Short mmCIF file of C-alpha atoms and ligand atoms in Angstrom, two decimals:
data_model
loop_
_atom_site.label_atom_id
_atom_site.label_comp_id
_atom_site.label_asym_id
_atom_site.label_seq_id
_atom_site.Cartn_x
_atom_site.Cartn_y
_atom_site.Cartn_z
CA MET W 299 -51.60 194.08 59.02
CA ARG W 300 -48.78 196.28 58.01
CA ALA W 301 -48.05 199.53 59.74
CA ARG W 302 -46.19 202.90 58.43
CA SER W 303 -42.84 202.51 59.76
CA LEU W 304 -41.21 205.38 61.29
CA PRO W 305 -37.83 207.01 61.66
CA ARG W 306 -36.08 204.94 64.43
CA VAL W 307 -32.45 205.37 65.89
CA SER W 308 -30.88 201.93 66.83
CA LEU W 309 -29.88 202.14 70.53
CA GLY W 310 -31.05 198.42 71.97
CA HIS W 311 -30.46 194.70 71.25
CA PHE W 312 -33.47 193.36 69.52
CA PRO W 313 -35.00 190.98 69.53
CA THR W 314 -34.99 190.37 73.30
CA PRO W 315 -35.19 186.78 74.22
CA LEU W 316 -38.37 184.94 74.91
CA GLU W 317 -37.78 182.55 77.39
CA GLU W 318 -39.55 179.63 79.71
CA LEU W 319 -39.88 179.84 83.20
CA PRO W 320 -40.66 176.19 83.78
CA ARG W 321 -39.75 175.97 87.42
CA LEU W 322 -41.99 179.10 88.53
CA ALA W 323 -44.99 177.62 86.19
CA ARG W 324 -44.79 174.37 88.10
CA HIS W 325 -44.83 176.11 91.51
CA LEU W 326 -47.56 178.62 90.67
CA GLY W 327 -49.41 175.23 89.06
CA ILE W 328 -49.87 176.72 85.29
CA ALA W 329 -49.48 174.80 81.87
CA ARG W 330 -46.61 177.04 80.73
CA LEU W 331 -45.21 180.84 81.78
CA LEU W 332 -43.08 182.86 79.44
CA VAL W 333 -41.10 185.92 80.06
CA LYS W 334 -40.48 188.44 77.31
CA ARG W 335 -36.79 189.73 78.30
CA ASP W 336 -37.51 193.59 77.52
CA ASP W 337 -35.01 193.72 80.86
CA GLN W 338 -32.35 192.78 78.23
CA THR W 339 -32.60 195.59 75.57
CA GLY W 340 -29.10 196.35 76.63
CA LEU W 341 -29.30 200.34 76.78
CA ALA W 342 -27.17 200.95 79.94
CA GLY W 343 -29.06 198.48 82.03
CA GLY W 344 -31.69 197.62 79.65
CA GLY W 345 -35.59 198.07 79.90
CA ASN W 346 -38.86 198.95 78.46
CA LYS W 347 -37.74 202.66 77.94
CA THR W 348 -35.06 201.54 75.21
CA ARG W 349 -37.85 200.71 72.69
CA LYS W 350 -39.91 204.03 73.08
CA LEU W 351 -36.52 206.04 72.73
CA GLU W 352 -35.44 204.64 69.60
CA PHE W 353 -38.83 206.58 68.18
CA LEU W 354 -38.48 209.54 70.27
CA VAL W 355 -34.66 210.23 70.11
CA ALA W 356 -35.04 209.93 66.02
CA ASP W 357 -37.67 212.55 66.24
CA ALA W 358 -35.29 214.67 68.35
CA LEU W 359 -32.75 214.40 65.99
CA ALA W 360 -34.83 215.24 63.03
CA ARG W 361 -35.79 218.38 65.01
CA GLY W 362 -32.11 219.50 65.43
CA ALA W 363 -32.52 219.13 69.64
CA ASP W 364 -29.40 219.21 71.50
CA THR W 365 -30.82 218.53 74.61
CA LEU W 366 -32.98 215.87 75.72
CA VAL W 367 -35.41 216.80 78.81
CA THR W 368 -37.75 214.56 80.66
CA ALA W 369 -38.93 213.64 84.16
CA GLY W 370 -39.44 211.05 86.70
CA ALA W 371 -39.09 209.90 90.46
CA ALA W 372 -35.53 209.77 91.49
CA GLN W 373 -35.15 206.06 90.79
CA SER W 374 -36.88 206.28 87.14
CA ASN W 375 -35.77 203.84 84.88
CA HIS W 376 -36.94 206.18 82.34
CA CYS W 377 -34.55 208.81 83.29
CA ARG W 378 -31.79 206.43 83.15
CA GLN W 379 -32.23 205.08 79.80
CA THR W 380 -32.91 208.65 78.39
CA ALA W 381 -29.41 210.16 79.87
CA ALA W 382 -27.73 206.71 78.35
CA ALA W 383 -29.59 207.66 74.70
CA ALA W 384 -28.47 210.99 75.09
CA ALA W 385 -24.70 210.03 75.79
CA ARG W 386 -24.51 207.60 73.15
CA LEU W 387 -25.67 210.16 70.40
CA GLY W 388 -23.68 213.27 71.98
CA LEU W 389 -26.82 215.17 73.04
CA ARG W 390 -26.95 216.67 76.55
CA CYS W 391 -29.91 215.71 79.07
CA VAL W 392 -31.55 217.35 81.72
CA LEU W 393 -33.71 215.24 84.28
CA VAL W 394 -36.11 216.80 86.37
CA LEU W 395 -36.74 214.26 89.35
CA GLY W 396 -39.25 214.09 92.06
CA GLY W 397 -37.87 214.79 95.63
CA ASP W 398 -34.81 216.69 96.81
CA PRO W 399 -31.06 216.38 96.24
CA PRO W 400 -29.93 213.48 98.16
CA THR W 401 -27.34 213.83 101.01
CA ALA W 402 -26.09 210.36 100.95
CA PRO W 403 -24.06 209.19 97.69
CA PRO W 404 -26.25 208.37 95.08
CA THR W 405 -27.55 204.84 94.21
CA GLY W 406 -29.33 202.61 92.01
CA ASN W 407 -30.73 204.30 88.91
CA LEU W 408 -29.64 207.97 90.02
CA LEU W 409 -25.99 206.78 90.64
CA LEU W 410 -26.37 205.74 86.72
CA ASP W 411 -27.73 209.04 85.71
CA THR W 412 -24.74 210.71 87.18
CA LEU W 413 -22.16 208.58 85.67
CA LEU W 414 -24.07 208.88 82.21
CA GLY W 415 -23.42 212.51 82.96
CA ALA W 416 -27.30 214.09 83.25
CA GLU W 417 -27.84 217.32 84.56
CA LEU W 418 -29.97 216.90 87.45
CA ARG W 419 -33.01 219.29 88.35
CA TRP W 420 -35.15 218.66 91.61
CA SER W 421 -38.45 219.24 91.51
CA GLY W 422 -39.95 218.54 95.07
CA PRO W 423 -43.42 216.63 95.23
CA TYR W 424 -43.85 216.61 91.45
CA ARG W 425 -42.29 213.46 89.71
CA ARG W 426 -44.56 213.06 86.74
CA GLY W 427 -43.00 216.16 84.88
CA GLU W 428 -45.57 218.88 85.96
CA GLN W 429 -42.58 221.35 85.73
CA LEU W 430 -41.20 220.15 82.50
CA HIS W 431 -42.55 222.96 80.50
CA HIS W 432 -40.69 225.38 82.40
CA VAL W 433 -37.60 223.85 82.34
CA VAL W 434 -37.96 223.50 78.40
CA GLU W 435 -38.57 227.34 78.33
CA ALA W 436 -35.45 228.18 80.42
CA LEU W 437 -33.16 226.12 78.19
CA ARG W 438 -34.65 227.56 75.01
CA ALA W 439 -34.01 231.21 76.78
CA ALA W 440 -30.27 230.16 77.42
CA GLY W 441 -29.93 229.02 73.53
CA ARG W 442 -30.02 225.46 73.61
CA CYS W 443 -32.52 223.55 71.58
CA PRO W 444 -34.31 220.94 74.17
CA TYR W 445 -36.53 218.25 73.18
CA LEU W 446 -39.26 217.34 75.63
CA ILE W 447 -39.84 213.69 76.40
CA PRO W 448 -42.91 213.33 78.57
CA TYR W 449 -43.17 211.48 81.99
CA GLY W 450 -42.31 207.88 81.17
CA GLY W 451 -41.74 208.43 77.35
CA SER W 452 -45.47 207.79 76.74
CA ASN W 453 -46.73 209.78 73.70
CA ALA W 454 -47.72 208.10 70.22
CA LEU W 455 -44.22 207.87 69.50
CA GLY W 456 -43.30 205.87 72.37
CA ALA W 457 -46.07 203.23 72.26
CA ALA W 458 -45.06 202.56 68.69
CA GLY W 459 -42.21 200.99 70.17
CA TYR W 460 -44.36 198.41 71.86
CA ALA W 461 -46.83 198.31 68.84
CA GLU W 462 -43.20 197.07 67.32
CA ALA W 463 -42.37 195.11 70.21
CA MET W 464 -45.80 192.91 69.71
CA GLN W 465 -44.65 192.52 66.11
CA GLU W 466 -41.25 191.46 67.03
CA LEU W 467 -42.98 188.87 69.77
CA ALA W 468 -45.10 187.56 66.53
CA ARG W 469 -42.21 186.98 64.49
CA GLN W 470 -40.33 185.28 67.30
CA CYS W 471 -43.28 182.80 68.17
CA ASP W 472 -42.88 181.04 65.24
CA GLY W 473 -41.58 177.52 66.11
CA PHE W 474 -41.57 178.33 69.81
CA VAL W 475 -45.04 178.74 70.92
CA SER W 476 -47.94 179.80 68.60
CA LEU W 477 -48.94 183.41 69.53
CA ALA W 478 -52.75 182.33 69.39
CA ASN W 479 -51.84 179.69 72.22
CA ILE W 480 -50.94 182.70 74.58
CA ALA W 481 -54.09 183.22 76.39
CA CYS W 482 -52.80 186.52 78.28
CA MET W 483 -49.94 188.42 78.50
CA VAL W 484 -49.14 190.31 81.85
CA VAL W 485 -47.67 193.84 81.99
CA ALA W 486 -46.78 196.27 84.35
CA SER W 487 -48.56 199.85 83.48
CA SER W 488 -47.95 203.31 84.94
CA SER W 489 -47.53 205.99 82.35
CA GLY W 490 -49.19 203.92 79.69
CA ALA W 491 -47.52 203.66 76.38
CA THR W 492 -46.19 200.38 76.80
CA GLN W 493 -49.76 198.77 77.28
CA ALA W 494 -51.45 200.97 74.64
CA GLY W 495 -48.29 200.21 72.29
CA LEU W 496 -49.19 196.56 73.02
CA VAL W 497 -52.74 196.70 72.67
CA VAL W 498 -52.19 198.56 69.14
CA GLY W 499 -49.43 195.79 68.39
CA ALA W 500 -51.84 192.94 69.43
CA HIS W 501 -54.59 194.51 66.46
CA LEU W 502 -51.60 194.68 63.83
CA VAL W 503 -50.69 190.93 64.41
CA ALA W 504 -54.53 189.61 65.11
CA TYR W 505 -53.11 188.38 68.48
CA PRO W 506 -56.75 186.70 70.16
CA GLY W 507 -55.59 186.82 74.02
CA GLN W 508 -55.86 189.38 76.58
CA ILE W 509 -53.16 192.43 77.60
CA ILE W 510 -53.43 192.57 81.37
CA GLY W 511 -51.82 195.35 82.83
CA ILE W 512 -51.11 195.81 86.42
CA ALA W 513 -51.30 199.35 87.26
CA ILE W 514 -48.58 200.71 89.59
CA ASP W 515 -49.50 203.89 90.65
CA LYS W 516 -52.33 204.68 93.12
CA GLU W 517 -53.57 207.79 91.60
CA GLU W 518 -54.82 208.32 88.30
CA THR W 519 -54.72 211.71 86.16
CA PRO W 520 -57.20 214.21 87.33
CA GLY W 521 -60.35 214.22 85.15
CA ILE W 522 -59.78 210.95 83.06
CA SER W 523 -59.78 207.52 83.75
CA TYR W 524 -56.59 205.29 83.30
CA THR W 525 -58.29 203.29 80.60
CA GLU W 526 -59.58 206.30 79.01
CA HIS W 527 -55.71 207.74 78.85
CA LEU W 528 -54.65 204.07 77.44
CA ALA W 529 -57.46 204.30 74.44
CA THR W 530 -56.29 208.05 73.65
CA LEU W 531 -52.61 207.03 73.54
CA ALA W 532 -53.71 204.08 71.78
CA ASN W 533 -55.77 205.81 69.07
CA GLN W 534 -52.83 208.44 68.53
CA THR W 535 -50.73 205.50 68.18
CA ALA W 536 -52.75 203.85 65.62
CA GLU W 537 -52.96 207.25 63.40
CA LEU W 538 -49.39 207.83 63.59
CA LEU W 539 -49.06 204.27 62.30
CA ASP W 540 -51.90 205.08 59.59
CA THR W 541 -53.78 201.78 61.17
CA ALA W 542 -57.33 202.40 60.52
CA LYS W 543 -58.89 201.18 63.95
CA THR W 544 -60.43 203.11 66.93
CA PHE W 545 -59.81 201.90 70.38
CA THR W 546 -62.22 202.50 73.41
CA PRO W 547 -61.46 202.44 77.31
CA GLN W 548 -63.07 198.83 77.08
CA ASP W 549 -60.44 197.60 74.67
CA PHE W 550 -57.63 197.89 77.92
CA ILE W 551 -57.76 195.32 81.11
CA VAL W 552 -56.24 197.13 83.95
CA MET W 553 -55.96 195.65 87.32
CA ARG W 554 -55.95 197.92 89.93
CA GLU W 555 -55.78 196.11 93.14
CA TYR W 556 -52.56 195.49 93.25
CA VAL W 557 -51.30 199.24 93.88
CA GLY W 558 -50.64 198.90 97.55
CA ASP W 559 -49.29 202.03 99.51
CA GLY W 560 -48.72 203.43 96.11
CA TYR W 561 -45.96 204.23 93.56
CA GLY W 562 -42.73 202.83 95.09
CA VAL W 563 -43.74 201.64 98.25
CA VAL W 564 -42.44 198.02 98.20
CA GLY W 565 -44.86 195.64 100.36
CA GLU W 566 -44.95 191.93 100.94
CA ARG W 567 -46.82 191.29 97.48
CA GLU W 568 -43.60 192.50 95.71
CA ARG W 569 -41.37 191.18 98.29
CA GLU W 570 -42.31 187.98 97.81
CA ALA W 571 -42.68 188.04 93.93
CA ILE W 572 -39.06 189.29 93.69
CA ARG W 573 -37.95 186.61 95.93
CA LEU W 574 -39.76 183.69 94.35
CA THR W 575 -38.66 184.29 90.84
CA ALA W 576 -35.18 185.08 92.08
CA ARG W 577 -34.73 181.84 93.64
CA LEU W 578 -36.66 179.52 91.40
CA GLU W 579 -35.44 180.95 88.20
CA GLY W 580 -32.44 183.00 88.89
CA LEU W 581 -34.44 185.90 87.30
CA LEU W 582 -34.16 189.29 88.83
CA LEU W 583 -37.57 191.66 88.79
CA ASP W 584 -37.41 195.31 90.24
CA PRO W 585 -39.20 196.64 93.35
CA VAL W 586 -41.66 199.23 91.71
CA TYR W 587 -42.94 197.59 88.51
CA THR W 588 -42.16 194.10 87.69
CA GLY W 589 -42.04 193.21 91.32
CA ARG W 590 -45.70 194.41 91.44
CA ALA W 591 -46.83 192.86 87.96
CA MET W 592 -45.69 189.64 89.09
CA GLY W 593 -46.89 189.81 92.37
CA GLY W 594 -50.60 190.44 90.70
CA LEU W 595 -49.97 187.90 87.79
CA ILE W 596 -49.09 185.51 91.14
CA ASP W 597 -52.23 186.50 92.91
CA LEU W 598 -54.45 186.14 89.58
CA ILE W 599 -53.56 182.55 89.23
CA HIS W 600 -54.41 181.78 92.84
CA ARG W 601 -57.75 183.26 92.29
CA ARG W 602 -58.21 181.70 89.21
CA VAL W 603 -58.63 184.54 87.04
CA ILE W 604 -55.94 182.99 84.92
CA GLY W 605 -56.61 179.08 84.10
CA ARG W 606 -54.29 176.61 85.29
CA ARG W 607 -54.22 174.82 81.70
CA GLU W 608 -53.14 178.41 79.94
CA THR W 609 -49.88 179.47 78.77
CA VAL W 610 -48.79 183.01 80.10
CA LEU W 611 -46.47 185.62 78.75
CA PHE W 612 -44.91 187.87 81.22
CA TRP W 613 -43.19 191.02 79.63
CA HIS W 614 -40.09 191.76 81.96
CA THR W 615 -39.83 195.65 81.37
CA GLY W 616 -36.63 195.72 83.16
CA GLY W 617 -35.82 198.25 86.29
CA VAL W 618 -33.20 195.95 88.03
CA PRO W 619 -30.84 198.89 88.75
CA ALA W 620 -33.35 200.02 91.26
CA LEU W 621 -33.06 197.11 93.36
CA PHE W 622 -30.02 198.57 94.86
CA ALA W 623 -31.96 201.56 96.31
CA TYR W 624 -34.34 199.45 98.02
CA ALA W 625 -32.17 197.27 99.87
CA GLN W 626 -33.68 198.15 103.12
CA ALA W 627 -37.14 197.10 102.10
CA LEU W 628 -36.35 193.93 100.46
CA VAL W 629 -34.25 192.26 102.97
C1 PLP C 98 -39.05 198.80 84.86
C2 PLP C 98 -40.59 199.63 84.22
N1 PLP C 98 -41.49 198.63 83.95
C3 PLP C 98 -42.74 199.12 83.53
C4 PLP C 98 -43.00 200.33 83.38
C5 PLP C 98 -44.54 201.31 82.65
O1 PLP C 98 -44.39 201.37 81.86
P1 PLP C 98 -45.28 202.43 81.20
O2 PLP C 98 -44.93 203.90 81.99
O3 PLP C 98 -45.11 202.73 79.72
O4 PLP C 98 -46.87 202.33 81.49
C6 PLP C 98 -41.95 201.40 83.62
C7 PLP C 98 -42.40 202.59 83.41
O5 PLP C 98 -41.44 203.48 84.05
C8 PLP C 98 -40.49 200.61 83.78
O6 PLP C 98 -39.69 201.62 84.54
#
């Protein structure tokens, strides 16, 4: 099925590689484990936000914006990549970060935000963009033309990036593996547009398998379940792409049992998944998202929720720069 193509700015290296993880697959006792290397999208350290930003920034430019504004945790990959996109296009970037200004020299993503020239604002207990509208109003009052990118880049434009990613994967599978033979895909799921976009893309390419989101956050948005949020995002994305399909919360599989002590708190499951993947495959995962998602995948295999004869695909969504800020929790 063809979707409407949207204005897009080139920021990354696509298609990202599709690779085998044979030693990890053997260790876990499954037939085949593939990894889609979206950590290699190329924009200032790469990661899933590059795909979202290609559509979001195109919209910002069309509206004459001079400043990208977004929010996240101090170690947000989304903020780092937004800062890089802004730098690349000669825009300014304001990041509203959870927490207080650090007293020690910045590290990990925060160091990169600084190198990329972002203006940092600190929002104490708020890391999910609760104060973004005030910042945008203040910038407008100061004569600037800000473009608000929601927390995680998760709106329909951002999700369109992952609908396209699934189509890219379908094209790439030709000859390497049959898309229909991939029993399930596993992806870290937090602000939602990655999983929602993949599910829309799965509809477009008629992918018959499961897309399993591993929830990263303990808390949900008040008044709405996470799967309702995903369905809303997917429906907005389908509409944007002129695709006549309605999604319901039942179209989304989200495993909530791996959130541990909450967002950004590294536990034994993440530590072990990061170590195992590094030592068996020379592949680095991150402490907040992909370490948790791989920990979930390993447990699902151990519990036989994912069968031993299956071919499984792991979406590596990036985040490696955060490793350096989590040294104490990792070793
Ligand atoms: C490395 C990484 N993986 C996965 C995610 C989750 O993607 P989404 O917010 O679209 O659910 C993020 C989001 O910040 C991320 O930085």
